[in-house]
Coordinates of C-alpha atoms in Angstrom, one line a residue:
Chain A
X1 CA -80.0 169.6 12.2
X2 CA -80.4 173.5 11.2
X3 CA -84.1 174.9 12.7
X4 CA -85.4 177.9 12.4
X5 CA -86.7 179.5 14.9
X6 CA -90.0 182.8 13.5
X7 CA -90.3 185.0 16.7
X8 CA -93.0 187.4 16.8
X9 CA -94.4 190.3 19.0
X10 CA -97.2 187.9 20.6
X11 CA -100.9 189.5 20.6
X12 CA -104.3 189.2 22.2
X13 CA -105.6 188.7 18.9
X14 CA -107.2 185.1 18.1
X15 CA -105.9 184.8 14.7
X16 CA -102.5 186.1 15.2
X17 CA -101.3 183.0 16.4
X18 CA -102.4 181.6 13.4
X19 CA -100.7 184.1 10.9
X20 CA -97.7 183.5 12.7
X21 CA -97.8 179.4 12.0
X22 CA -98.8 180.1 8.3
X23 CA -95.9 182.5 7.6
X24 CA -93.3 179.4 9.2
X25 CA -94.9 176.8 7.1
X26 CA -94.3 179.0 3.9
X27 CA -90.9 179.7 4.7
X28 CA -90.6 176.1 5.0
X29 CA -91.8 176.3 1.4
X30 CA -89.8 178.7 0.3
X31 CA -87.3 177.0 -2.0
X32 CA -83.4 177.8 -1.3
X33 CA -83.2 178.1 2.5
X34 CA -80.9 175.6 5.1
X35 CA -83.3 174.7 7.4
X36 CA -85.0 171.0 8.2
X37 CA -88.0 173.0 10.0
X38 CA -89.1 176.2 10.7
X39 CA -90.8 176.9 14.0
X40 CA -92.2 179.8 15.9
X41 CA -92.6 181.6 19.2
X42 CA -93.7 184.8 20.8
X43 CA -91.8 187.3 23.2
X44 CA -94.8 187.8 25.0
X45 CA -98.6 187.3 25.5
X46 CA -99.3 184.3 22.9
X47 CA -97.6 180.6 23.3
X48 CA -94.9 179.3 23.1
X49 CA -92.7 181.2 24.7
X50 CA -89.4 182.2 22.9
X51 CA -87.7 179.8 25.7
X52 CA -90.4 177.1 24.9
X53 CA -89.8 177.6 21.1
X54 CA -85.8 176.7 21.7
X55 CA -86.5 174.2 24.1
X56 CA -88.5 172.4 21.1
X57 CA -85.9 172.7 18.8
X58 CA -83.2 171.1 21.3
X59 CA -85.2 168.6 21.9
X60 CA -86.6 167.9 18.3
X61 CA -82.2 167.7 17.7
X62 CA -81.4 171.1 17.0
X63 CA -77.8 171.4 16.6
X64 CA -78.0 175.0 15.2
X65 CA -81.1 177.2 15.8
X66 CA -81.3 181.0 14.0
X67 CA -83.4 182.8 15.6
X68 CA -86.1 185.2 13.2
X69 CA -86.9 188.7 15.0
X70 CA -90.2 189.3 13.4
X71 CA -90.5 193.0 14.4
X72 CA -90.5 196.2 12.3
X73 CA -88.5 198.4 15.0
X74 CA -85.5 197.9 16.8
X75 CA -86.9 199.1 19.7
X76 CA -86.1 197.3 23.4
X77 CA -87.4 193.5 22.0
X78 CA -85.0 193.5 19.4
X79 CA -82.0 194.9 21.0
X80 CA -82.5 193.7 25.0
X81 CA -85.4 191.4 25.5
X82 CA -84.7 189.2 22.4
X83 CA -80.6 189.0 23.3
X84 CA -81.6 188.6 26.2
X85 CA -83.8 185.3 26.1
X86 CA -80.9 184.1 23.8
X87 CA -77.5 184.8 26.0
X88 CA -79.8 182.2 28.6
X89 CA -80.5 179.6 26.1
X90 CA -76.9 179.8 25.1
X91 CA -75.8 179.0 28.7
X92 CA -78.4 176.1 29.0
X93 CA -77.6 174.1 26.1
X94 CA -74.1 175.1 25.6
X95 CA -74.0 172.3 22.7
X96 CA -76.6 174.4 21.0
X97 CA -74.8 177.2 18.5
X98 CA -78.1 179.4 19.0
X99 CA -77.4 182.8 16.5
X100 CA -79.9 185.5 15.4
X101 CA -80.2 187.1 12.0
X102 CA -81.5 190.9 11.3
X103 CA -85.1 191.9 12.6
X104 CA -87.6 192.0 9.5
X105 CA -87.6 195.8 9.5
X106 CA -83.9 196.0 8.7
X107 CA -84.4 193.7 5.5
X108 CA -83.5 196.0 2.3
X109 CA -86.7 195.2 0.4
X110 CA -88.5 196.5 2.7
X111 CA -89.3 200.3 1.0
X112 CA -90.0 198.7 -1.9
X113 CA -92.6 196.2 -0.5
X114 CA -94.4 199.2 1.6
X115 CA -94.0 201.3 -2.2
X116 CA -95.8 197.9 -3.9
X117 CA -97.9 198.1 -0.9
X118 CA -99.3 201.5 -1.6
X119 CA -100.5 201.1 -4.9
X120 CA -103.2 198.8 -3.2
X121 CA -106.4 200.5 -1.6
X122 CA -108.5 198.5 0.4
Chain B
X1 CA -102.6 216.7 -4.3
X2 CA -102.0 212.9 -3.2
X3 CA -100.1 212.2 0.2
X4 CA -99.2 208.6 1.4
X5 CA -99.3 208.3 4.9
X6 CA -96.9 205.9 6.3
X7 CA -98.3 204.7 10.2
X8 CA -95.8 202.7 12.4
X9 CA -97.0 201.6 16.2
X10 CA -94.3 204.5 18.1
X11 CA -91.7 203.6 20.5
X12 CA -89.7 205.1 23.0
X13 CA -86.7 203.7 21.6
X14 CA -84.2 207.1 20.6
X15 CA -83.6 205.7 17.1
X16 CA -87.1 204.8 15.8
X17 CA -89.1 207.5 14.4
X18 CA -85.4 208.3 12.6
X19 CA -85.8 205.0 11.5
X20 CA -89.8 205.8 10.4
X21 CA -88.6 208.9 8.6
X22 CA -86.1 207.4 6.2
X23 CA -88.2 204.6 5.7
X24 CA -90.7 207.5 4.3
X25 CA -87.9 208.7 2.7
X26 CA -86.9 205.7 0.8
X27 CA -90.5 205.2 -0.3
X28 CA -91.1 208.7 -1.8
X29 CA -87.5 208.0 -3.9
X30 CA -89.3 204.0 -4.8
X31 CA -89.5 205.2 -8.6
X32 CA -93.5 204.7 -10.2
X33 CA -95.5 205.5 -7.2
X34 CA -98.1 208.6 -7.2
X35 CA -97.8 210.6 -4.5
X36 CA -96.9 213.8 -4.7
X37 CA -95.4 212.8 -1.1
X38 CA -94.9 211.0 1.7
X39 CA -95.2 211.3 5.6
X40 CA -95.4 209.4 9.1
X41 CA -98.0 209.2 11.8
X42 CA -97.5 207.1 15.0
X43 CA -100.2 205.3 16.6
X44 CA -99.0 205.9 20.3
X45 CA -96.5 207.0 22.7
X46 CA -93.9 209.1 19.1
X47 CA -95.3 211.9 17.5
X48 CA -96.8 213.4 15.2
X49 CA -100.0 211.0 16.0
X50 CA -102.3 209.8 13.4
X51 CA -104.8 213.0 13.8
X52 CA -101.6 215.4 13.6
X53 CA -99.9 213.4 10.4
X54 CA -103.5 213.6 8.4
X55 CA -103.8 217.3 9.5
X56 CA -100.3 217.5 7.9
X57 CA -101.6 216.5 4.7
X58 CA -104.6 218.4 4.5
X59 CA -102.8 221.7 5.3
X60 CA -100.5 220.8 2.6
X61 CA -103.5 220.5 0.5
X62 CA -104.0 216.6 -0.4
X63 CA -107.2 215.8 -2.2
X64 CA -106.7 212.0 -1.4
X65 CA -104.4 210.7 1.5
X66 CA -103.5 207.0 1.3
X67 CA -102.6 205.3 4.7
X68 CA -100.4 202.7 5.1
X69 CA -100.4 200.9 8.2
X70 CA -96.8 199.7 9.0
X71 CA -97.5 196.9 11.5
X72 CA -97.1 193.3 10.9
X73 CA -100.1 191.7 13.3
X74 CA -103.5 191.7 12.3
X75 CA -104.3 192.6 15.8
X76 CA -106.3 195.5 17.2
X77 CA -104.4 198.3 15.9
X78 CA -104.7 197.5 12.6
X79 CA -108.5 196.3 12.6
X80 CA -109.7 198.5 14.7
X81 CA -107.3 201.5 16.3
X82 CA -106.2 202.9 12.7
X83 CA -109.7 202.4 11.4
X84 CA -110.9 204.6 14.2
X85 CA -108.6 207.5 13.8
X86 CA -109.6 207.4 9.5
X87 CA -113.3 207.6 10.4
X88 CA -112.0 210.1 12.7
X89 CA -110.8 212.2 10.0
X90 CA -113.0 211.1 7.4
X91 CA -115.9 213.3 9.4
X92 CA -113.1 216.2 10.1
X93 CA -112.0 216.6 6.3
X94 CA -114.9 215.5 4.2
X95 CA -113.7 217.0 1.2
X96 CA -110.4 214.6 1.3
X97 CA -110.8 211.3 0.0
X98 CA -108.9 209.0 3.3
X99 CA -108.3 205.1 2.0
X100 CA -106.2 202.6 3.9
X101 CA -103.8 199.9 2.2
X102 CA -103.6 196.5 3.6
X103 CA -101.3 196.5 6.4
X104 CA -97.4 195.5 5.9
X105 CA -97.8 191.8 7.2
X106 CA -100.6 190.9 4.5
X107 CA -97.9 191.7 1.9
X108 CA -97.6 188.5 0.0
X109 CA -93.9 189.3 -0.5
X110 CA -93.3 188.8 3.5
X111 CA -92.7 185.6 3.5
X112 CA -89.9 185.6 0.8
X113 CA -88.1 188.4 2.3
X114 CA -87.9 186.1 5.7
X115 CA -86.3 183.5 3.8
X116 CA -83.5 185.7 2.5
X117 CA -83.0 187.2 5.7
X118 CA -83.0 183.8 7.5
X119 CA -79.8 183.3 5.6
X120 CA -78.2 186.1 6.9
X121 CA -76.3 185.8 10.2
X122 CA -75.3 188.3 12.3

């Protein structure tokens, strides 16, 4: 079983939360990918936790969980607190291969999406 | 004259306004957009800040600056923060016409990108 695991900034914001759970389900949609699910947490603020969001996968019988850093800048989250939360789930389900891919902003469509982007005026 | 204004949260991470201004960069070289060019702005903490980037582009004599708000959460920042700072300017500069994109996250390509990049392991 192959999960995989959105995690986002976390925000005060009521319908965040709710942005964040429509973008998993339509990467569950999107056609092509591994995964049987696609689930989501958030470093901070908003629930679950990033160490709630794993724990769900273990126990929903995660055997592989990649791990989505939804952030634009590889600032501290993505390079220590991130790691960080996943070198600790790593030691407590050792039978867990828990791996991480790129952060969004690193993804190589991303000038073109912001150049798409601002053709648009709101 | 038309300026895109490309406006990313800031960070105290070394690497990330580098990372801002070849992002701007890459989008001025995206072929069929129509800005005559393209700059940064930082909502907090990095500089130049918003005020400083739009003063930027007036100096530099744009007629019509574009902003486009780099963040991924529709939380305050992007609904109310930016906004702010445009009104801002919109009374400082009333002979430049100020306009906002969406913001990066309502991109409808977003959730196809995370699929690809969910298949990438590092």
């Amino acid at each position: 079983m192959d999960a995989l695991l959105l995690v986002a900034h976390g925000s005060r914001h009521p319908g965040s939360s709710d942005e964040i759970r429509a973008l998993a389900a339509k990467i569950a949609q999107t056609p092509g990918h591994r995964f049987d699910w696609v689930d989501f947490a958030f470093l901070e603020i908003a629930e679950p936790s990033i160490s709630e969001g794993l724990l769900g996968c273990v126990r929903k019988g995660a055997k592989h969980i990649t791990v989505l850093p939804y952030f634009l800048a590889a600032g501290r989250h993505v390079s220590v607190d991130i790691p960080a939360e996943l070198e600790k789930a790593r030691r407590e389900y050792p039978q867990v291969q828990i791996t991480s891919t790129p952060y969004l902003g690193a993804a190589r469509e991303i000038p073109g999406v912001l150049a798409r982007l601002s053709q648009k005026t709101t």
